Coordinates of C-alpha atoms and ligand atoms in Angstrom, one line a residue:
X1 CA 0.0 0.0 0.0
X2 CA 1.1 3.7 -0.8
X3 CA 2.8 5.1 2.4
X4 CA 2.5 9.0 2.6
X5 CA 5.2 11.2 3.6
X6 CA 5.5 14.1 6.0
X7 CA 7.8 16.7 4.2
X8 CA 9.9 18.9 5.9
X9 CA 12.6 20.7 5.7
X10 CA 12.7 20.2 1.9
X11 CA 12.7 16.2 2.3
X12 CA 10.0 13.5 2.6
X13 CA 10.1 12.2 6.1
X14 CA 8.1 8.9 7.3
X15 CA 5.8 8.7 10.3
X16 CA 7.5 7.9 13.4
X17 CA 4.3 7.7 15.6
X18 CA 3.4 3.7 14.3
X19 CA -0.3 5.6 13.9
X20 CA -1.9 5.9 10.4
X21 CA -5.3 7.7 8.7
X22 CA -6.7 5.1 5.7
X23 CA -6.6 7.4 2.5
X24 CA -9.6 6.0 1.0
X25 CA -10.7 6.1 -2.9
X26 CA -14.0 7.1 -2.5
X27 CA -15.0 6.0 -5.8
X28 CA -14.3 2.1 -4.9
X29 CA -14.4 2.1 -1.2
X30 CA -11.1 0.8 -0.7
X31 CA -8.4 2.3 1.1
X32 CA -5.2 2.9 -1.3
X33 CA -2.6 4.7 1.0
X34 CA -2.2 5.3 4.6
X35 CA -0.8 8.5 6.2
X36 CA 1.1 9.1 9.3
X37 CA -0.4 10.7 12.2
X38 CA 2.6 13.5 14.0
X39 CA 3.4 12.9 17.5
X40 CA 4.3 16.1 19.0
X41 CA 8.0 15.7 18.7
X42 CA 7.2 15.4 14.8
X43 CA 5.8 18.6 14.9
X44 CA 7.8 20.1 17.3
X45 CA 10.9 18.9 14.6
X46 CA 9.0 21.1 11.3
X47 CA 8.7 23.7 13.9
X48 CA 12.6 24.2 14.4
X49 CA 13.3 23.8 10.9
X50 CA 10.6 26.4 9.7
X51 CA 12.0 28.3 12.6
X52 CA 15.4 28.4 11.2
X53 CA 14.4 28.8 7.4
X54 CA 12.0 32.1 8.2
X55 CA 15.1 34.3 9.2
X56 CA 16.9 34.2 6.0
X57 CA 12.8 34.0 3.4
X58 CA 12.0 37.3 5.6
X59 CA 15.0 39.0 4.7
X60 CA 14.6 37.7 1.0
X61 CA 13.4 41.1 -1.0
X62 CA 9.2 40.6 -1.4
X63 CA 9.8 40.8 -5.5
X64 CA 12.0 38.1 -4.7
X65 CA 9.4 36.2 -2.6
X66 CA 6.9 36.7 -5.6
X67 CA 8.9 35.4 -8.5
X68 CA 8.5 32.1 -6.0
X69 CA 5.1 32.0 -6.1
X70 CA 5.0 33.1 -9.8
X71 CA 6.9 30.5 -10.4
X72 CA 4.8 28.3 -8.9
X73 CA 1.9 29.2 -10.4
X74 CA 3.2 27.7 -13.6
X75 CA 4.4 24.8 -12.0
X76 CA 1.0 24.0 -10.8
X77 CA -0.6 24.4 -14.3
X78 CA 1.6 22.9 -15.3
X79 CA 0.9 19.7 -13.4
X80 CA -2.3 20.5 -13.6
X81 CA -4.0 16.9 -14.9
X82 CA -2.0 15.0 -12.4
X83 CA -3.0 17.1 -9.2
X84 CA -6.8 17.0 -10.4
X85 CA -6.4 13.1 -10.7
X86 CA -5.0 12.7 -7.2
X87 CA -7.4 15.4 -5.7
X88 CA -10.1 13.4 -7.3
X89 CA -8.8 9.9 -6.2
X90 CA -9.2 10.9 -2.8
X91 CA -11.6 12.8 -2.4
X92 CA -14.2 11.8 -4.8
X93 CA -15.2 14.9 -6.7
X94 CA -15.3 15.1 -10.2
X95 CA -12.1 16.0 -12.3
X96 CA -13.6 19.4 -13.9
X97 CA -14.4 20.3 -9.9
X98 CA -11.2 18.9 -9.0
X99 CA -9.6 21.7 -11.4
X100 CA -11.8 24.5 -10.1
X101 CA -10.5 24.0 -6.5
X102 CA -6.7 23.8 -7.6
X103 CA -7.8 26.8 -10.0
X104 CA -9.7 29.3 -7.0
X105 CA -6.1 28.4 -4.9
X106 CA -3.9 29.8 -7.6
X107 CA -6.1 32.5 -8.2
X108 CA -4.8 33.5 -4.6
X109 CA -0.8 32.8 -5.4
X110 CA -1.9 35.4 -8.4
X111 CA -2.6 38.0 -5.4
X112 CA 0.7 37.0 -3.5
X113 CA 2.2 37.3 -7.0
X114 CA 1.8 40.8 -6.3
X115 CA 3.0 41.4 -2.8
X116 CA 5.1 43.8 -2.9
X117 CA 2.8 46.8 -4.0
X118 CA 0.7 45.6 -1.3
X119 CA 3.0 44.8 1.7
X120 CA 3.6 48.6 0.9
X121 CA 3.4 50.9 4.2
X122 CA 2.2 54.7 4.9
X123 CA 4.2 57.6 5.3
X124 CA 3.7 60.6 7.0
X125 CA 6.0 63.8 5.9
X126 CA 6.0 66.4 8.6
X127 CA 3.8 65.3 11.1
X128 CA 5.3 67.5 13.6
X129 CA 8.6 70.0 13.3
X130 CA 11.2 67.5 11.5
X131 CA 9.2 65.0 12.5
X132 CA 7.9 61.6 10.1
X133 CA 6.4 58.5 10.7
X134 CA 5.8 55.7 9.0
X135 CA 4.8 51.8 8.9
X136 CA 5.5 49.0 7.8
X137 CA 4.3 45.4 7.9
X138 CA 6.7 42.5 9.3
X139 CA 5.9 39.1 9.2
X140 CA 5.3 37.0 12.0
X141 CA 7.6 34.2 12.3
X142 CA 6.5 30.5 12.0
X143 CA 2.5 30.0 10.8
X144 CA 0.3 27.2 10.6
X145 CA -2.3 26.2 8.7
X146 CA -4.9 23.3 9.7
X147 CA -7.4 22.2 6.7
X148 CA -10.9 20.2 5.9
X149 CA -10.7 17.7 3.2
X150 CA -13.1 19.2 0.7
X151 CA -11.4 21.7 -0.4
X152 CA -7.6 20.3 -0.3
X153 CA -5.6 22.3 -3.0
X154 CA -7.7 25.8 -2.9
X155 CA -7.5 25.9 0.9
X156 CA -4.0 25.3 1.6
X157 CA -3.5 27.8 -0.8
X158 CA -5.6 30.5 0.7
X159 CA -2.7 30.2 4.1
X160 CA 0.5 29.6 2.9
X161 CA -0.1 31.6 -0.6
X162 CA 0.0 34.7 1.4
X163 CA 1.5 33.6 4.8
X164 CA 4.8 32.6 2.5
X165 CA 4.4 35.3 0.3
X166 CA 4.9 38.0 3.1
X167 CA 7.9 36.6 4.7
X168 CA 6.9 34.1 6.9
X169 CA 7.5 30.2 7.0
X170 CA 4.5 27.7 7.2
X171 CA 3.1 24.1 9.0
X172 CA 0.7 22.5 6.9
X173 CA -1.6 20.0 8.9
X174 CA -4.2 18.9 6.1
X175 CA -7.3 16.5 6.6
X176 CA -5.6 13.0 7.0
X177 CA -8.5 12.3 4.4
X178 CA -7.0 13.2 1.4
X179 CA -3.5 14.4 2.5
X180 CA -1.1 14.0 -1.0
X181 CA -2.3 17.1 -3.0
X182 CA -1.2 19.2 0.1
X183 CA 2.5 17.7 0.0
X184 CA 2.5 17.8 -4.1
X185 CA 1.9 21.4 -3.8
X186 CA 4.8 21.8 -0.9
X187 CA 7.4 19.8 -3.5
X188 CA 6.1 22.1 -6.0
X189 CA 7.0 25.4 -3.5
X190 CA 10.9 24.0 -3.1
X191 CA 11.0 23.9 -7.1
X192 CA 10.1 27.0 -7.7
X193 CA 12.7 28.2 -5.5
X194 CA 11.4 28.5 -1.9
X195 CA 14.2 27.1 0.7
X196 CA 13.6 24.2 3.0
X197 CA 11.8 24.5 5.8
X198 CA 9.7 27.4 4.3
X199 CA 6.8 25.2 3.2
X200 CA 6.4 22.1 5.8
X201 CA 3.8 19.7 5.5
X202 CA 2.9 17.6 8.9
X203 CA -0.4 15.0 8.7
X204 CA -2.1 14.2 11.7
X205 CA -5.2 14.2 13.9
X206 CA -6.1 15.7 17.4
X207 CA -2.5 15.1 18.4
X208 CA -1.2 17.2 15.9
X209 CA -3.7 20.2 16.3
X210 CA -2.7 20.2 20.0
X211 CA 1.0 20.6 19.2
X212 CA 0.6 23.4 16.7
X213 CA -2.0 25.2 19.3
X214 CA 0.3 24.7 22.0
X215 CA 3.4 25.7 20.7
X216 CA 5.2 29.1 21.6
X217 CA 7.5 29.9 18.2
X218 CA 3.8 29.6 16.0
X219 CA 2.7 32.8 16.0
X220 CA -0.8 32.5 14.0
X221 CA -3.0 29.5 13.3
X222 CA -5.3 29.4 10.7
X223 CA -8.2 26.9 10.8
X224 CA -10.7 25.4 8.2
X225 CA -13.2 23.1 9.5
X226 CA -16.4 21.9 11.1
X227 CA -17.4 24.5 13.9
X228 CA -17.2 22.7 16.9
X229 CA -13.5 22.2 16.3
X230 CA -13.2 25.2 15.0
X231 CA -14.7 27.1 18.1
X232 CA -11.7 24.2 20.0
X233 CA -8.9 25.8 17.7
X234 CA -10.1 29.3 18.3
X235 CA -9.7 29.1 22.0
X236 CA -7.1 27.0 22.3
X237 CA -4.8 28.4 20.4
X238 CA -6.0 32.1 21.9
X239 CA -5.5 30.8 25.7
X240 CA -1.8 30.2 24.2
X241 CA -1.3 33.5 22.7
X242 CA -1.7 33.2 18.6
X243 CA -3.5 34.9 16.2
X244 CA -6.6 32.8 15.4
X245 CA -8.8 32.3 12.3
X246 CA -11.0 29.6 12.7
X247 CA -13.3 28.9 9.9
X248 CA -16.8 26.4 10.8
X249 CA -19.7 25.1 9.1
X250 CA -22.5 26.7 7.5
X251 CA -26.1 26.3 5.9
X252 CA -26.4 29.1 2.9
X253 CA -29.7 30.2 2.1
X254 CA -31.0 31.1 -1.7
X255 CA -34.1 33.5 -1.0
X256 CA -36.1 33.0 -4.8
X257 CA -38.4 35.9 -5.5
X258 CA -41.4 35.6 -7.0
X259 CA -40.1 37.3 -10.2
X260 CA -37.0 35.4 -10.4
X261 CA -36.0 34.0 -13.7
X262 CA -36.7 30.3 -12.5
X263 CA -35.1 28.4 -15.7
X264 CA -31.7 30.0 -14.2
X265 CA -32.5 29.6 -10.6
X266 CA -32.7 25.8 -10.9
X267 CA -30.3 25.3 -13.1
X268 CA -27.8 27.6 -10.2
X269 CA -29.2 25.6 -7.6
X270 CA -29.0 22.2 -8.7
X271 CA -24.9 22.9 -9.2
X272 CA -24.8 24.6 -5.8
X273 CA -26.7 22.4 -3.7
X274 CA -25.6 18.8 -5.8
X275 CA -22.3 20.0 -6.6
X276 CA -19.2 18.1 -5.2
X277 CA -22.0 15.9 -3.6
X278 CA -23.1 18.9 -1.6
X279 CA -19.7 18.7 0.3
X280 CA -18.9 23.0 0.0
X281 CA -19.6 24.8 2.6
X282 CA -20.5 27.3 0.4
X283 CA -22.8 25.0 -1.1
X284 CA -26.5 26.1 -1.3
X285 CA -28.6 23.2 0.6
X286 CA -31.6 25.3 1.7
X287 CA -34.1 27.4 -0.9
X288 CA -36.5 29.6 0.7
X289 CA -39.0 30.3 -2.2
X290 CA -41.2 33.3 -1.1
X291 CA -45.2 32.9 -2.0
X292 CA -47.0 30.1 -2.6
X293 CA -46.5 30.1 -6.9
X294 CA -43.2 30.4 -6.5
X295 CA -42.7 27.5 -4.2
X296 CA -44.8 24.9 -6.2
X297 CA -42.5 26.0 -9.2
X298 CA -39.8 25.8 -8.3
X299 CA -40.4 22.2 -6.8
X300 CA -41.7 21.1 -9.7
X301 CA -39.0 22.4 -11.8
X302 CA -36.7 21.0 -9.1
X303 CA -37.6 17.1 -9.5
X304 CA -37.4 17.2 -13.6
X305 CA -34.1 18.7 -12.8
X306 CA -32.9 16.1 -10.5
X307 CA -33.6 13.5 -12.7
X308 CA -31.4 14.8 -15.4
X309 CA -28.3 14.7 -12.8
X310 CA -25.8 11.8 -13.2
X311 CA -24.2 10.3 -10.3
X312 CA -21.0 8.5 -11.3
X313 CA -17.0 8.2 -10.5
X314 CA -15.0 10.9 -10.3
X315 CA -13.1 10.5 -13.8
X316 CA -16.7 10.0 -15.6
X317 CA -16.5 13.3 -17.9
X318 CA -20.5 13.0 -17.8
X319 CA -21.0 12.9 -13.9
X320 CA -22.0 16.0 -12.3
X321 CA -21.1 14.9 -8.7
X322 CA -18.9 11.7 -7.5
X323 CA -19.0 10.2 -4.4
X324 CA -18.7 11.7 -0.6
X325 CA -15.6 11.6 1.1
X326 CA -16.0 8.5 3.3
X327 CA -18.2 5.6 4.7
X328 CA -19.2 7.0 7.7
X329 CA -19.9 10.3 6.0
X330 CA -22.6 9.1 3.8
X331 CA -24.2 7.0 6.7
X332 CA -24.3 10.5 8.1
X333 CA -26.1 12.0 5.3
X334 CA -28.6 8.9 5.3
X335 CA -29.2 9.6 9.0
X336 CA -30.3 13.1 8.8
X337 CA -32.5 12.3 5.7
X338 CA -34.0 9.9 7.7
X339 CA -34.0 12.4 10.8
X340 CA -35.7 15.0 8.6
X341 CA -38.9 12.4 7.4
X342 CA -39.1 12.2 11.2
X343 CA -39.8 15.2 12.0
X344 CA -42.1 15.9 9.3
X345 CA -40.7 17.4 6.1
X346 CA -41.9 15.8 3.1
X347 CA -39.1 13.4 1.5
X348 CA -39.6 14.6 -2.5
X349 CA -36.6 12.9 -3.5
X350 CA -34.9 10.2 -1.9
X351 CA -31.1 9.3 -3.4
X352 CA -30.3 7.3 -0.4
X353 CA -30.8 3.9 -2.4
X354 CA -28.5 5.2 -5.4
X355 CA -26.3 2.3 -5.9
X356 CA -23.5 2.6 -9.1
X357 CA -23.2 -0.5 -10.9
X358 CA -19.9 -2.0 -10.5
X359 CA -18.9 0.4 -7.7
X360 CA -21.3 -0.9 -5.4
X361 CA -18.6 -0.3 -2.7
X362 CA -18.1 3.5 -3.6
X363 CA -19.7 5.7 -1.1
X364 CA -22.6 7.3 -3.4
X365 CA -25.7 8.7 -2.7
X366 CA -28.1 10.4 -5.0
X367 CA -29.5 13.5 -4.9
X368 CA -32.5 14.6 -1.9
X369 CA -34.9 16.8 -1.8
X370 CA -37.0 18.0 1.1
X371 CA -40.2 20.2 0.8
X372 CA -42.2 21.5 4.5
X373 CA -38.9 22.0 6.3
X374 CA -39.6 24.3 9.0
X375 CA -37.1 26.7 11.4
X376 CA -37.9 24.1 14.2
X377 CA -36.7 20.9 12.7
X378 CA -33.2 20.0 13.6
X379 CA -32.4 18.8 9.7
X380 CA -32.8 22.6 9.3
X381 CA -30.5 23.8 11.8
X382 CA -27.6 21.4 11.6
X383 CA -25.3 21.1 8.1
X384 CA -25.9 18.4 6.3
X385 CA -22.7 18.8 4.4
X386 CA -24.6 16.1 1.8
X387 CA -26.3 16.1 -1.4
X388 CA -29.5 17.2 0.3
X389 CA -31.7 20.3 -0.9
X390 CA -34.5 21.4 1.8
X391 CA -37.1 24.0 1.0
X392 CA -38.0 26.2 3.1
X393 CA -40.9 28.1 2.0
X394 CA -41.5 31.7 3.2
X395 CA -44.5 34.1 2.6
X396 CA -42.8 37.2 2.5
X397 CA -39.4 38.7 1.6
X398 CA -39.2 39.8 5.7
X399 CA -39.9 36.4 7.0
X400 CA -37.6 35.1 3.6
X401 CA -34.6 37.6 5.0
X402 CA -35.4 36.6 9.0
X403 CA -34.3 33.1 7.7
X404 CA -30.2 33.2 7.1
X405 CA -30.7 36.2 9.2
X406 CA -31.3 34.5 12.8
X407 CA -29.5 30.9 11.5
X408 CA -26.6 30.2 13.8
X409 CA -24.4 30.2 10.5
X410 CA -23.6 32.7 8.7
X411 CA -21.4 31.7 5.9
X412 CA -22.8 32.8 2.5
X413 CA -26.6 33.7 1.3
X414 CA -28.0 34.1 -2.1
X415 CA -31.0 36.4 -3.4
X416 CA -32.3 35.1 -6.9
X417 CA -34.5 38.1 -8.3
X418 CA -34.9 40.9 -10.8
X419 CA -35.5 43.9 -8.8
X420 CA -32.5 45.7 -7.9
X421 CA -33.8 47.4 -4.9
X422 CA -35.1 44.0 -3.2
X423 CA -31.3 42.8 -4.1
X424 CA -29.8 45.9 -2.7
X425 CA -31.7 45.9 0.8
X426 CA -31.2 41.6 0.8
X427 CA -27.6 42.8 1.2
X428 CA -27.5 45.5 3.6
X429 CA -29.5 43.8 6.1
X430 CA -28.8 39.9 6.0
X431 CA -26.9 38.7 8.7
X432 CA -24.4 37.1 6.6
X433 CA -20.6 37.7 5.8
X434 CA -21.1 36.9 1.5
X435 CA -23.8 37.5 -0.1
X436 CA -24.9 36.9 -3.8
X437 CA -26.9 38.6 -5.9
X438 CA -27.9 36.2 -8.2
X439 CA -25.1 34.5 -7.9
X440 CA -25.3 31.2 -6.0
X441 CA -22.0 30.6 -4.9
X442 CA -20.6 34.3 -3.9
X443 CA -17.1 33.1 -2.9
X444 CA -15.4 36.3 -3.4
X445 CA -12.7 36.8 -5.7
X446 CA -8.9 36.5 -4.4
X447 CA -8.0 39.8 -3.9
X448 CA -11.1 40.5 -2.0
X449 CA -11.8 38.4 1.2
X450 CA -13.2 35.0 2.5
X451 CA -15.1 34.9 6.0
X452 CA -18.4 34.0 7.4
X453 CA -20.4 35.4 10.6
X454 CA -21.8 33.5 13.3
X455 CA -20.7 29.6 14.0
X456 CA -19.5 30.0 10.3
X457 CA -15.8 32.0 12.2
X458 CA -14.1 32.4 15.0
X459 CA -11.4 35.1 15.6
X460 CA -11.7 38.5 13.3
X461 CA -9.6 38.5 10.4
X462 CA -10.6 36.5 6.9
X463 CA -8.8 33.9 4.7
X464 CA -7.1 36.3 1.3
X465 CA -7.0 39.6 -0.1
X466 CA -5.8 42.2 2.0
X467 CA -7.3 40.9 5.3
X468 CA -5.3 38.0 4.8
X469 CA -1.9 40.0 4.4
X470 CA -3.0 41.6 7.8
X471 CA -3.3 38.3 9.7
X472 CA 0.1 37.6 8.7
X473 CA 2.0 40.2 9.4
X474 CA 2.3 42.7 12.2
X475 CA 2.4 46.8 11.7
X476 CA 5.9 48.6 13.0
X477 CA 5.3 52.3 13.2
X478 CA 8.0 54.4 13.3
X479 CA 8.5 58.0 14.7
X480 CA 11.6 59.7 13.2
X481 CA 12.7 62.6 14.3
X482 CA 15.0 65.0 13.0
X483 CA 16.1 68.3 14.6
X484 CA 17.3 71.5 13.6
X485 CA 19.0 72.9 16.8
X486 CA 17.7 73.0 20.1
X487 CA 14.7 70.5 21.2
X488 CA 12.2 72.7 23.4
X489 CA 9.4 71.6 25.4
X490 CA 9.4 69.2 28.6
X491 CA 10.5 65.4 28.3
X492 CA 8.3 64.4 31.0
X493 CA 5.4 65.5 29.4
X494 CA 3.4 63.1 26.5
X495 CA 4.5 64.1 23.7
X496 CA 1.5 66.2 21.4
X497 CA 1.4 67.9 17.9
X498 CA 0.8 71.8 18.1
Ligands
NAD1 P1 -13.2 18.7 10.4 O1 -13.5 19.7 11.4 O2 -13.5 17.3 10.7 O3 -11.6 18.7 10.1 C1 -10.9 19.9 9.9 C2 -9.5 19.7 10.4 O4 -9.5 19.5 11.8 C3 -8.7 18.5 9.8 O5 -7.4 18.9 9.5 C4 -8.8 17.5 10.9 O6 -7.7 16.6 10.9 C5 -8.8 18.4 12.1 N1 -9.5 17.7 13.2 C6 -10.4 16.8 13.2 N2 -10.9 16.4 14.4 C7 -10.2 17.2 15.3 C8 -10.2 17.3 16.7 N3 -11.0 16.6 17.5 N4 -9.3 18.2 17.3 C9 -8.5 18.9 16.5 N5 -8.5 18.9 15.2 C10 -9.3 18.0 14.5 O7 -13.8 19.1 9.0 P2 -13.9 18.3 7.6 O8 -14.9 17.2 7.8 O9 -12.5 18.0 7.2 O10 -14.4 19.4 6.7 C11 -15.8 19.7 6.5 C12 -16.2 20.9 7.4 O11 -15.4 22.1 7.1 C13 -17.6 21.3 7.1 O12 -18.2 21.7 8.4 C14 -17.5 22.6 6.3 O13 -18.6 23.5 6.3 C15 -16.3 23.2 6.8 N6 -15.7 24.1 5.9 C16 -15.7 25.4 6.1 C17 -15.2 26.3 5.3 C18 -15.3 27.8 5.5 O14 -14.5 28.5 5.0 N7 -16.1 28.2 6.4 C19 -14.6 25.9 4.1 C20 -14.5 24.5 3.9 C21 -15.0 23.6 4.8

């Protein structure tokens, strides 16, 4: 069986804890490699070594540091069939999805491409009688990054794209799920010309999370995840003094208005609530039709729909979604399906007895859909994180916006309608950090910036753009002065501007 490497310091090290994650293929159910899981002294090892290699990348020029990750930007495309192939061996979405998420990373190593116009800092000329100050932002030392295993290329990306990119080193701890992307992309970093021990990739579980949390030369820890852990991460790693950014769950909303172009709408939420077999957590798995019409449309139009999806493996050029990550995953999803025909929603569509022939071990399910789920039912409140679309239906755009508005997450939201004005106050009052107008996945562009509200984040600054430069770095500012004879005024007296 494939044995999985830790790699740090530049160099593929194996497992010295005897303990191992199966790396499934989804597709067949059987498990094809096995990665180590870090003791502490593992981790405590990339530690020192991204310790020592941060001095000398920090003192590297930034356009220096950016031909690295311009550099690796081709690299990447130009592996870009392998890494798709491996992403999709493991985690079971389909190879054209398997490109977008490799794709959205590098659209974020094109932003650190550009670091050094932004790592740029103020100046003030004459702010008092020879007097200037100015800033400028320092990275922080040694950074960490812990990751889910949907999203294993674009997410690792989002960290160390700009964490590298400013000057400081990195520990990668991706899902033990589907860990091998997440090292590619670390080999890929040292041939483009970043030093050993810049880019360290450790696997592990609980143990590992605890040693990154707990140790004093990682100055910031960035988390993607499910939100309990993610609330864990965020106070751990506080109580220890880091910089936290802990990423949860969610459960987006579409609101669809009664003048809505519904031909569009369905086929947008078919893709965002079936897509990667609903395992996004930007996905859309709740629709909150407003008005009666619109709500026995859109159903309607929603069951043809389903039927035209295919279910199939992840290199099947004609599948729309593989299947979900694991086992015990899609007993999960088949649990809360039959959760929600408990407490009452009707069960429209049921995909929990999709079976692929000739992959009868894969873990597929097929497509759900729920009508009469209510803001009481627990199927509503929890994430699914599953091929499962529940509608909600609403009778006005108040009770419509009250919905995402009062959830406990608070990831993204969508608003499907013509009128401009209903769009425009949709956005100003939801209580939701990304909204879309029409658009049913509104994960912003790299050089704006990723963050939910709510259980959907924990600590205050988001993943890319120019909130993720200031996560990673800390502001100097400096006050120069520079006299022309004799200094007047009393030195034990705060200093003001006259
Ligand atoms: P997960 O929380 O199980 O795992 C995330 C990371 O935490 C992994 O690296 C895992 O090894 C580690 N981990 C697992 N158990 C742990 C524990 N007890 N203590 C410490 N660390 C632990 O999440 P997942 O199943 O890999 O990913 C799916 C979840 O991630 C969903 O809830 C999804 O909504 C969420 N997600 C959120 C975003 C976002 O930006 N908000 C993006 C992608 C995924």
């Amino acid at each position: 069986m494939r044995a999985i490497s830790h790699f740090v310091n530049g160099q593929a090290l194996e497992g010295q804890s005897g303990r191992f994650g199966d790396v499934f293929n989804p597709n067949t159910g059987e498990v094809q490699a096995r990665a180590p899981l870090a003791t502490e002294a593992e981790l405590d090892a990339a530690v020192q070594a991204a310790a020592a290699a941060q001095v000398g990348w920090a003192a590297t020029n930034p356009q220096r540091r950016a031909r690295v990750m311009f550099e690796f930007k081709r690299l990447v495309e130009r592996d870009m069939n392998a890494l798709a192939e491996i992403l999709s061996s493991e985690h079971g979405k389909v190879i054209a999805d398997s490109k977008g998420d490799i794709q959205r990373g590098l659209e974020v190593i094109e932003f650190a491409c550009g670091i050094p116009h932004v790592l740029k800092g103020e100046y003030t000329e004459g702010a008092g009688p020879g007097i200037d100050v100015y800033s400028m932002r320092q990275p922080l030392g040694v950074c960490a990054g812990i990751t889910p295993f949907n999203f294993p290329a674009m997410i690792p990306m989002w960290m160390f794209g700009i964490a590298i990119a400013v000057g400081n080193s990195f520990i990668l701890k991706p899902s033990e799920k589907d860990p091998t992307v997440p090292v590619k992309l670390a080999e890929l970093m040292m041939e483009a010309g970043a030093p050993a021990g810049v880019l360290n990739v450790v696997h592990g579980d609980k143990t590992a999370v605890d040693a990154i949390l707990t140790h004093p030369l990682i100055r910031a820890v960035s988390f993607v995840g499910s939100s309990d852990i993610a609330h864990y991460v965020y106070q751990t790693g506080a109580a220890h003094g880091k910089r936290v950014q802990a990423m949860g769950g969610a459960k987006n909303h579409g609101i669809v208005m009664p003048d809505a172009d519904l031909d569009q709408v369905v086929k947008d939420l078919s893709g965002a609530a079936f897509g990667s077999a609903g395992e996004r957590c930007m996905a859309l798995p709740v629709v909150v039709p407003v008005g009666r019409k619109t709500g026995d449309e859109l159903r309607e139009r929603m069951v043809a729909e389903i039927e035209t999806l295919k279910v199939g493996i992840s290199t099947d050029p004609a599948a729309h979604y593989g299947p979900v990550v694991g086992a015990a995953h899609r007993a999960k999803i088949a649990d809360y399906i039959q959760l929600g025909v408990a407490e009452g929603a009707e069960l429209v569509v049921d995909g929990r007895d999709f079976a692929l022939q000739g992959f009868e071990n894969g873990f597929f399910i097929g497509p759900s859909l729920f009508d009469g789920v209510t803001k009481g039912m627990k199927t509503y409140q929890e994430e699914i994180f599953g091929p499962v679309l529940q509608i909600v239906r609403a009778e006005s755009f108040e009770e419509a916006l009250s919905l995402p508005s009062e959830h406990q997450y608070g990831n993204g939201v969508a608003i499907f309608t013509r009128n401009g004005r209903a769009a425009r106050e949709f956005a100003s009052r939801v209580n939701v950090g990304m909204v879309g107008i029409n658009v049913p996945i509104p994960v912003p562009v790299a050089y704006h910036t990723f963050g939910g509200w709510k259980r959907s984040a924990f600590g205050d600054t988001n993943q890319h753009g120019v909130e993720g430069v200031k996560f990673y770095t800390k502001v100097k500012t400096i006050t120069a002065r520079w006299p022309e004879g004799d200094h007047e005024g009393d030195a034990f007296v705060i200093p003001t501007m006259k």
